[in-house]
Tab-separated table of C-alpha atoms and ligand atoms in Angstrom:
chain	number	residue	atom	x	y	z
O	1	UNK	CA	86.920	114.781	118.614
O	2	UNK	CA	90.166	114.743	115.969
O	3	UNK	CA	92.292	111.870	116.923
O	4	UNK	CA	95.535	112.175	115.225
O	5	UNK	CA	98.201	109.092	115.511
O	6	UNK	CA	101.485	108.023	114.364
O	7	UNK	CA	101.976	104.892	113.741
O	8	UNK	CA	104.520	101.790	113.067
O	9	UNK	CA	102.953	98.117	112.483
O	10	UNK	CA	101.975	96.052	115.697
O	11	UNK	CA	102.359	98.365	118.402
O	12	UNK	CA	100.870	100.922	116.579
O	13	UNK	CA	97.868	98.849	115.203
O	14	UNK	CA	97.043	96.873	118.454
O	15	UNK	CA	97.164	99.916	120.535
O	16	UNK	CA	94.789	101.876	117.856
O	17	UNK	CA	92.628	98.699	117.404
O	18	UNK	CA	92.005	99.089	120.886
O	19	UNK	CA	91.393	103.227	121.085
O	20	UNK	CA	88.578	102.542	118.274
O	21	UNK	CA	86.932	99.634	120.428
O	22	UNK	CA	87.375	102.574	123.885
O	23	UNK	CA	86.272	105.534	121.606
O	24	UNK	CA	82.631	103.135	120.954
O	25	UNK	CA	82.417	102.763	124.322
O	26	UNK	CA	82.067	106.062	124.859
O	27	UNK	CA	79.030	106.266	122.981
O	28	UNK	CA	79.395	110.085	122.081
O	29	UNK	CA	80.727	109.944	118.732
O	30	UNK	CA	80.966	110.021	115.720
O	31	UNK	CA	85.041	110.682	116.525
O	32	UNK	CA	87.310	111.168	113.423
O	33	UNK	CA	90.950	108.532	114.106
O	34	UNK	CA	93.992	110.375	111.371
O	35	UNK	CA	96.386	107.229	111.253
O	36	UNK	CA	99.504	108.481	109.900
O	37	UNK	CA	101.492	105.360	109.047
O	38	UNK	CA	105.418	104.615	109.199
O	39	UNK	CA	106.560	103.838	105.091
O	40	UNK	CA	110.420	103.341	106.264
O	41	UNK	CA	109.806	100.184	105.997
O	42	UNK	CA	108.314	99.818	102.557
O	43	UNK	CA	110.425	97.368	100.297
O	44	UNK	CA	110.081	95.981	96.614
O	45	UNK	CA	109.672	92.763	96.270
O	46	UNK	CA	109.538	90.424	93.328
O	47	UNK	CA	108.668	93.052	91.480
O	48	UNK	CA	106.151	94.058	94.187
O	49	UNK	CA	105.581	96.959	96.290
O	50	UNK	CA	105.260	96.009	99.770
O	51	UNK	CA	104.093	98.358	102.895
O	52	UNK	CA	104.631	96.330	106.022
O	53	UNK	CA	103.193	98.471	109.032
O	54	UNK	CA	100.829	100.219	106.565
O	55	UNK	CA	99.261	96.705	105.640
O	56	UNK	CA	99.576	95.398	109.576
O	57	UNK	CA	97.205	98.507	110.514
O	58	UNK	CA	94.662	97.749	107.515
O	59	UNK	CA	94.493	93.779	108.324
O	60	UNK	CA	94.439	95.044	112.108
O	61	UNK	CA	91.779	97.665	112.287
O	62	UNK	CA	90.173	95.445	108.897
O	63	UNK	CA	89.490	91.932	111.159
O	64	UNK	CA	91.879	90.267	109.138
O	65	UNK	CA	95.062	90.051	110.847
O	66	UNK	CA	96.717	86.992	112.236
O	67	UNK	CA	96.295	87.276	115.812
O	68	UNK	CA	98.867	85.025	117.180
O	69	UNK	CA	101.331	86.682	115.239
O	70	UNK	CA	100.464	90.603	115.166
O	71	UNK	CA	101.348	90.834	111.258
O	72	UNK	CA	100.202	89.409	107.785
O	73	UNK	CA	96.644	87.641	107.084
O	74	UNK	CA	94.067	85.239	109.038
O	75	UNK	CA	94.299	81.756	107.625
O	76	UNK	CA	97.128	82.854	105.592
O	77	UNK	CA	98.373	79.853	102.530
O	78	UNK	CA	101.680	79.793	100.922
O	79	UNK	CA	101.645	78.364	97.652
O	80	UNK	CA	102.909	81.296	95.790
O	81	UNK	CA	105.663	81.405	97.970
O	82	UNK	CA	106.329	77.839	97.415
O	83	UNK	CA	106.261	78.118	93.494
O	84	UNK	CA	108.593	81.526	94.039
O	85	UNK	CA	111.266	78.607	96.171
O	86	UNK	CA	110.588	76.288	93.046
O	87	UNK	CA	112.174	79.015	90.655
O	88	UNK	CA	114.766	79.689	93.074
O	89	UNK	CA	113.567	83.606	92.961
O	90	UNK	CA	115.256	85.516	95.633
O	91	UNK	CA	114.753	86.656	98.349
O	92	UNK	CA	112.858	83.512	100.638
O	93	UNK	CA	114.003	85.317	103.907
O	94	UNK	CA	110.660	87.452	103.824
O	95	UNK	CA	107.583	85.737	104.192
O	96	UNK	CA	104.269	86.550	101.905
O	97	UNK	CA	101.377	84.826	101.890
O	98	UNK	CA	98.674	84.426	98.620
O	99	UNK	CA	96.032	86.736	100.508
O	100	UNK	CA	98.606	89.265	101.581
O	101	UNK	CA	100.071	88.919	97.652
O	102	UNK	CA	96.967	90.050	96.716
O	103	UNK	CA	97.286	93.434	98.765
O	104	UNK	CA	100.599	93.923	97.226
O	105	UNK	CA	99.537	92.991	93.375
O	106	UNK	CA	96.490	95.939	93.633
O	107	UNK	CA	98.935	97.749	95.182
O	108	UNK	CA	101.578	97.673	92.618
O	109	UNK	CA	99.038	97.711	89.532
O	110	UNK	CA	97.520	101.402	91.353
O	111	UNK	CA	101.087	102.517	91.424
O	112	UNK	CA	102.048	101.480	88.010
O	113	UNK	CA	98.872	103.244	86.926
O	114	UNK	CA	100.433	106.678	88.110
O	115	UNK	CA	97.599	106.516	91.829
O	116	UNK	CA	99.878	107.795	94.840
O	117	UNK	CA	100.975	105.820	97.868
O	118	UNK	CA	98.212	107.959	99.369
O	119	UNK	CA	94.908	106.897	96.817
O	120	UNK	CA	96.231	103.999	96.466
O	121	UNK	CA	96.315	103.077	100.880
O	122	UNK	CA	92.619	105.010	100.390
O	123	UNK	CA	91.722	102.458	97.710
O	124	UNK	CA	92.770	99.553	100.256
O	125	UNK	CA	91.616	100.950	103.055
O	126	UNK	CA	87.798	100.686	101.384
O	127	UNK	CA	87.806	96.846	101.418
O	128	UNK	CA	89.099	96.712	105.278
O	129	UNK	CA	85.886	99.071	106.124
O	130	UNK	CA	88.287	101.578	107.617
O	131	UNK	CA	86.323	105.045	106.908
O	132	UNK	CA	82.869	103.040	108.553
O	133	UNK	CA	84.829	103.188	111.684
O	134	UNK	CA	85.790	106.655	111.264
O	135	UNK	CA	89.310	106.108	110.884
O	136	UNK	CA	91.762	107.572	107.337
O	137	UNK	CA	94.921	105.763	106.986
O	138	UNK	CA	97.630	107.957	105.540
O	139	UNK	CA	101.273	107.312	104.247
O	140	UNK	CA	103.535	109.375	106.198
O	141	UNK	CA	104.657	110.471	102.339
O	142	UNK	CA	103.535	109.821	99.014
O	143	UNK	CA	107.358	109.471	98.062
O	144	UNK	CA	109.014	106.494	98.539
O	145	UNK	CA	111.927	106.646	101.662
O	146	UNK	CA	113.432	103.280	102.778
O	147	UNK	CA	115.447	102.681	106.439
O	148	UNK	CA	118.445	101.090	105.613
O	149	UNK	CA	120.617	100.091	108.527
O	150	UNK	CA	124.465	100.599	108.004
O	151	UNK	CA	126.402	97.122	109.746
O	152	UNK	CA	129.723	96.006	110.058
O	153	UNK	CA	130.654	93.092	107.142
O	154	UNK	CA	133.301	91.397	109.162
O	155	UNK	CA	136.242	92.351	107.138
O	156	UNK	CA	136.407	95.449	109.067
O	157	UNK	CA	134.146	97.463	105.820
O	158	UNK	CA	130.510	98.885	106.373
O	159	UNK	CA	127.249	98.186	104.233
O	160	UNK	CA	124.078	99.173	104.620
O	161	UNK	CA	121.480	97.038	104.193
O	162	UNK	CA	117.507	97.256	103.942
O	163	UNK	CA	115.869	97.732	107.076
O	164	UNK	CA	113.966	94.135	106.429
O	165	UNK	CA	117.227	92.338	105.461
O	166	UNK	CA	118.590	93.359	109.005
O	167	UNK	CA	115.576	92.793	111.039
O	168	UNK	CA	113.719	89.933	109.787
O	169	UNK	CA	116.898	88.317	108.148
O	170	UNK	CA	119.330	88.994	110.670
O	171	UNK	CA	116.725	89.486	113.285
O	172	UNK	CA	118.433	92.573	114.249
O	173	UNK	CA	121.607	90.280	115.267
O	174	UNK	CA	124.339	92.076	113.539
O	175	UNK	CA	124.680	95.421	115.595
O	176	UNK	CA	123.304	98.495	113.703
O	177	UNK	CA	125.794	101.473	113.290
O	178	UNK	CA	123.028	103.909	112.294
O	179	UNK	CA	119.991	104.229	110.267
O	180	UNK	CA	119.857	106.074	107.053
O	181	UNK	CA	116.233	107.077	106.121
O	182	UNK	CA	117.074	106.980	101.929
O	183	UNK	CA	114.735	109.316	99.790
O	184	UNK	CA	113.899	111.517	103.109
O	185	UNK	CA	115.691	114.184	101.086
O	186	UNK	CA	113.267	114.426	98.756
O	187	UNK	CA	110.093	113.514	100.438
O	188	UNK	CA	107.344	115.867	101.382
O	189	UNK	CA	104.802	114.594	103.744
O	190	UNK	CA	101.561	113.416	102.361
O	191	UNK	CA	98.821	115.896	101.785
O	192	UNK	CA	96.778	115.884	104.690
O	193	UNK	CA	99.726	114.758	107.235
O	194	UNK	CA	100.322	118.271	108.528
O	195	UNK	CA	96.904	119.250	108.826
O	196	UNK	CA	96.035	116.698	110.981
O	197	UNK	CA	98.544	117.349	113.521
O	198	UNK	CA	97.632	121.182	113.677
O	199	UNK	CA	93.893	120.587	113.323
O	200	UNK	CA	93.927	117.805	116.227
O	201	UNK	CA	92.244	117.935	119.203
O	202	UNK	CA	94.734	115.337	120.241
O	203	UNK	CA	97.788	113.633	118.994
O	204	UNK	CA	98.828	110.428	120.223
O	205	UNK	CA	101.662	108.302	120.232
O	206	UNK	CA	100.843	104.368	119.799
O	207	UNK	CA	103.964	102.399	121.335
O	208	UNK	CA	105.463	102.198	118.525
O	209	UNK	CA	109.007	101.884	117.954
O	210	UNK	CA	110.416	105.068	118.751
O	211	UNK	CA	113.561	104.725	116.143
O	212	UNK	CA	112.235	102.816	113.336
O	213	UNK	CA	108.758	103.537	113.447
O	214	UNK	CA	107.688	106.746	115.294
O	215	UNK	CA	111.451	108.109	114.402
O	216	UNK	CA	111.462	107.953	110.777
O	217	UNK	CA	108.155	109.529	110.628
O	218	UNK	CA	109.413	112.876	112.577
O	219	UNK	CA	112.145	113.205	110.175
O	220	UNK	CA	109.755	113.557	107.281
O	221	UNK	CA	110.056	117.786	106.908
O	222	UNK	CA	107.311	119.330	108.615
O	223	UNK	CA	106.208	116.582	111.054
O	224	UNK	CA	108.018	117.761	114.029
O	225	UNK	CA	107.778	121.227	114.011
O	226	UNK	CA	104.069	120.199	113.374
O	227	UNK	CA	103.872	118.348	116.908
O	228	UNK	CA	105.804	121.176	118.499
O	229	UNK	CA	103.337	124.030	117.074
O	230	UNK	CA	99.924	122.456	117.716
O	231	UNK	CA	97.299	123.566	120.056
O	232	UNK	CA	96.494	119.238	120.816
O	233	UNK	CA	98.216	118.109	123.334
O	234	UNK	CA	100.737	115.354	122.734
O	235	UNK	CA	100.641	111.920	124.881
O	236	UNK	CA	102.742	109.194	124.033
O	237	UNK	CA	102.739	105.369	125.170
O	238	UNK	CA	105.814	103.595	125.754
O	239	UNK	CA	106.910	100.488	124.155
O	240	UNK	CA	109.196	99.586	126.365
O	241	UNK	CA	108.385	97.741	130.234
O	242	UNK	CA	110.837	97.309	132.481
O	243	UNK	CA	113.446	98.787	130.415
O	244	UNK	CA	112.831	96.187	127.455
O	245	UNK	CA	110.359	96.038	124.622
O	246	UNK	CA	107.446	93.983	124.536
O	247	UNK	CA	108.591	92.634	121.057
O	248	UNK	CA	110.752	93.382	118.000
O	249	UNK	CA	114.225	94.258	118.843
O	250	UNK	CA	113.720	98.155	119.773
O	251	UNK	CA	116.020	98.003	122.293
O	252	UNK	CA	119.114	97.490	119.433
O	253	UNK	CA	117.442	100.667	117.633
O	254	UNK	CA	118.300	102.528	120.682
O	255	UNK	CA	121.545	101.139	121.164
O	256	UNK	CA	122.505	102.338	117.570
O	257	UNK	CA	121.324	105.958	118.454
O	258	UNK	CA	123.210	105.888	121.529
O	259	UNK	CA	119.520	106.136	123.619
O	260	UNK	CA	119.588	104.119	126.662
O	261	UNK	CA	116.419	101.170	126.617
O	262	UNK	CA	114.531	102.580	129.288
O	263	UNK	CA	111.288	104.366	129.118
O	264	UNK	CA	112.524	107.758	130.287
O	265	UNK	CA	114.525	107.673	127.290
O	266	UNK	CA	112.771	107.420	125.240
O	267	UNK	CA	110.340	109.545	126.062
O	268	UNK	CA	113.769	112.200	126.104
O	269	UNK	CA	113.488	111.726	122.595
O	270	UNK	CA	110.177	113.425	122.221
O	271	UNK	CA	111.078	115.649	124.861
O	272	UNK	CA	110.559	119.088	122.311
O	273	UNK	CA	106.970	118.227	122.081
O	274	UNK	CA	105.488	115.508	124.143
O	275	UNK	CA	103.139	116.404	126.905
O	276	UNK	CA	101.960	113.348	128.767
O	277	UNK	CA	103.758	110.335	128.646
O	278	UNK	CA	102.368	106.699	129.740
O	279	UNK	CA	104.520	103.968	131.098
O	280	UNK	CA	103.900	100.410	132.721
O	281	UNK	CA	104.007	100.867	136.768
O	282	UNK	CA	107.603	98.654	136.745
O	283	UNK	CA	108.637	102.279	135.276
O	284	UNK	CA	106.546	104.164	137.738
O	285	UNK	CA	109.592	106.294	138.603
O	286	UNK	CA	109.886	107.681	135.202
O	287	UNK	CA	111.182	111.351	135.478
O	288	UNK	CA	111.671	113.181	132.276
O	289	UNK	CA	113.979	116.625	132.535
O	290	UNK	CA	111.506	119.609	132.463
O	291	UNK	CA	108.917	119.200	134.842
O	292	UNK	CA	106.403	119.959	132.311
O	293	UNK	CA	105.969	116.121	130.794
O	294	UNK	CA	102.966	114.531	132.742
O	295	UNK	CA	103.477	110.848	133.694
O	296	UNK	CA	101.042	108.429	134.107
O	297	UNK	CA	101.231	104.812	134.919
O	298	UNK	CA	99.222	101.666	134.336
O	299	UNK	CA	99.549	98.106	132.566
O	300	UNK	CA	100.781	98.861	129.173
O	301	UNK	CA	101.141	95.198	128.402
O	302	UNK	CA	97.989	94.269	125.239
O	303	UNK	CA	97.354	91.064	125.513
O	304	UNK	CA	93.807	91.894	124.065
O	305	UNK	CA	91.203	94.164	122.886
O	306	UNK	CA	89.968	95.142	125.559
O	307	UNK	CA	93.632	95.908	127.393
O	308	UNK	CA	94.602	97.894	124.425
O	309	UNK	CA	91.678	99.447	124.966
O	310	UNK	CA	92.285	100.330	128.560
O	311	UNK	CA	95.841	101.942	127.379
O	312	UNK	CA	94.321	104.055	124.950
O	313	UNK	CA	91.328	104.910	127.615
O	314	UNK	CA	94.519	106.192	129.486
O	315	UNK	CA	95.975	107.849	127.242
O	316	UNK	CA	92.718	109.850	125.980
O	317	UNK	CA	91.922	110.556	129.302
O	318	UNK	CA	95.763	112.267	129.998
O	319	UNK	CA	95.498	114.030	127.067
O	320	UNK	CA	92.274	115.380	127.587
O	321	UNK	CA	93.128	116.217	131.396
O	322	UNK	CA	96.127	118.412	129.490
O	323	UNK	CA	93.822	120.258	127.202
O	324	UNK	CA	93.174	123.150	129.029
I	1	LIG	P1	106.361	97.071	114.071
I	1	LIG	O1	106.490	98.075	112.967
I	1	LIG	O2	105.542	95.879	113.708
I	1	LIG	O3	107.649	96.734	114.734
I	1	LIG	O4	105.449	97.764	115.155
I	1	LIG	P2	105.536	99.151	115.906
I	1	LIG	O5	106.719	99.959	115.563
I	1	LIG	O6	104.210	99.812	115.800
I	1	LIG	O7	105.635	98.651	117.396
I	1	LIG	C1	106.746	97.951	117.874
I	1	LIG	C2	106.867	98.259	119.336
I	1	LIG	O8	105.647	97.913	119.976
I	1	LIG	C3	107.948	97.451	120.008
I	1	LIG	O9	108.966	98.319	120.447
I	1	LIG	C4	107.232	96.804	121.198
I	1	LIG	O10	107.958	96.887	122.390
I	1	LIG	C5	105.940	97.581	121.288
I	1	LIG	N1	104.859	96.757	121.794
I	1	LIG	C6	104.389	95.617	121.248
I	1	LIG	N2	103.416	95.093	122.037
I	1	LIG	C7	103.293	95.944	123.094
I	1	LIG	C8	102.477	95.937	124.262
I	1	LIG	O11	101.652	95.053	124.504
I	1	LIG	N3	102.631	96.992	125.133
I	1	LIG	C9	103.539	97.994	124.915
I	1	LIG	N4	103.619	98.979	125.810
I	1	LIG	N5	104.331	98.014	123.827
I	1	LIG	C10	104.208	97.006	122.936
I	2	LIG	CA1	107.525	98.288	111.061
């Protein structure tokens, strides 16, 4: 079977973490996993290229996350850090650890040395053991685009900021206006992106955020009208339960789109291509406009493997019930 996924950082990674560990189970591999991973919210950093969610689904599907937290390494030090505060560099509102330094050093040195975003996740992806488990990690586009989130100053003037300023700074505090995806104008998706959607058997949709995450990817050209032309069918997984989300502040995403924080509505927002759609049984009465969208419920909360594993069983099994 050709899995095909989009995917943002935790959501995404937990919920994929889990369809590998339900895809062993099954015992009638080998299955092939396309990751295709959100770079919205890629930033530079001391010099430094950094690739949040892509690095969350390496350390994730890799064994090395930190579990408590859903991002960055395992026994994770911060001397470098510390020096960095010493010097007064800028900016300390963005955590890095040394081991999670060293993922952004190689990753800047492959860069400088001409490698795209794409050899270069390939190149990390080989240490985290990622093709053993039959799963290729790609940048949603070898050029760089960054989300930045346009906010009100308080003098009654605009700015837009980067996406990490307002979310981990801010912690999404300061209402968001809009997003503006910058460099989307020029990207291209990364070779293989579009394939894998067509070629699928299925596509899923991790519950990921659906504005930041999952939304940036569909504006890369191509990706949607992708989704809506493949043969797979499409099944998504919401990340929102009883109208909020599990964590992360998706819910002020939606209110800067105008989208209601409610399951339905966000699954309205996939509504040109989406064929199943799973939701937690608090939004059991989930009814999307044209009767064609399959619901499901069940428990979407992953507390561990081996719920994240149920989801994705779920999910599979929807999409696979839609195939024919
Ligand atoms: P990020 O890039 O690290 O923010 O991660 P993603 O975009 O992949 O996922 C963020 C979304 O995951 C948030 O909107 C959460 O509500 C959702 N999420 C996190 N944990 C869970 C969970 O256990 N169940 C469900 N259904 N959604 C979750
Ligand atoms: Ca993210």
């Amino acid at each position: 079977m050709r899995i095909t996924a989009l995917a943002g950082g935790v959501g995404g990674a937990r919920f994929l973490r889990g369809l590998r560990s339900h895809l062993d189970g099954l015992g009638d591999g080998p299955h092939e996993l396309t990751v295709i991973g959100n770079t919205g919210d890629d930033i530079t950093l001391f010099g430094l290229r950094v690739c949040p969610d892509l690095d969350t689904l390496l350390y994730t599907l890799g064994g090395g996350v930190k579990e408590s937290q859903g991002w960055g390494r395992a026994g994770e030090t911060h001397v470098v850090q510390g020096e960095l505060a010493a010097y007064g560099a800028q900016p300390q509102w963005f955590a890095l650890g040394d081991r999670d330094f060293a993922t952004h050093i190689a990753r800047s040195q492959w860069l400088g040395q001409g490698r795209s975003l794409s050899e270069v996740t390939a190149l990390l992806a080989q240490r985290w053991g990622l093709s053993e488990q039959g799963v290729r990690l790609l940048p949603m586009s070898d050029s760089p685009v960054e989300t930045h989130v346009v906010i009100d100053r308080g003098d009654g003037e605009t700015e837009a900021v980067h996406f990490q300023e307002w979310w981990v700074r801010h912690q999404a505090g300061v209402p968001a206006q809009r997003f503006v995806a910058l460099g989307m104008d020029r990207a291209a998706a990364a070779s293989g992106v579009l394939e894998a959607i067509r070629g699928a058997d299925v596509v899923l949709l991790p519950p990921s955020n659906p504005v930041v995450s999952i939304g940036i990817i569909l504006g890369v050209p191509g990706v949607r009208d992708a989704l809506r032309g493949t043969a797979a069918p499409v099944v998504g997984v919401s990340p929102l339960i009883a109208g909020a989300p599990v964590r992360g502040h998706a819910d002020a995403c939606l209110a800067a789109i105008g989208v209601e924080a409610s399951a339905q509505a966000v699954a309205g927002l996939y509504a040109d291509f989406l064929d199943g759609w799973v939701v937690d049984p608090a939004d059991a009465e989930c009814r999307v406009k044209g009767a064609r969208l399959a619901v499901h419920d069940g428990p979407l909360l992953m507390r561990d493997v081996a719920s994240a594993a149920h989801i994705a069983g779920t999910a599979l099994d929807l999409a696979l019930s839609l195939r024919s």
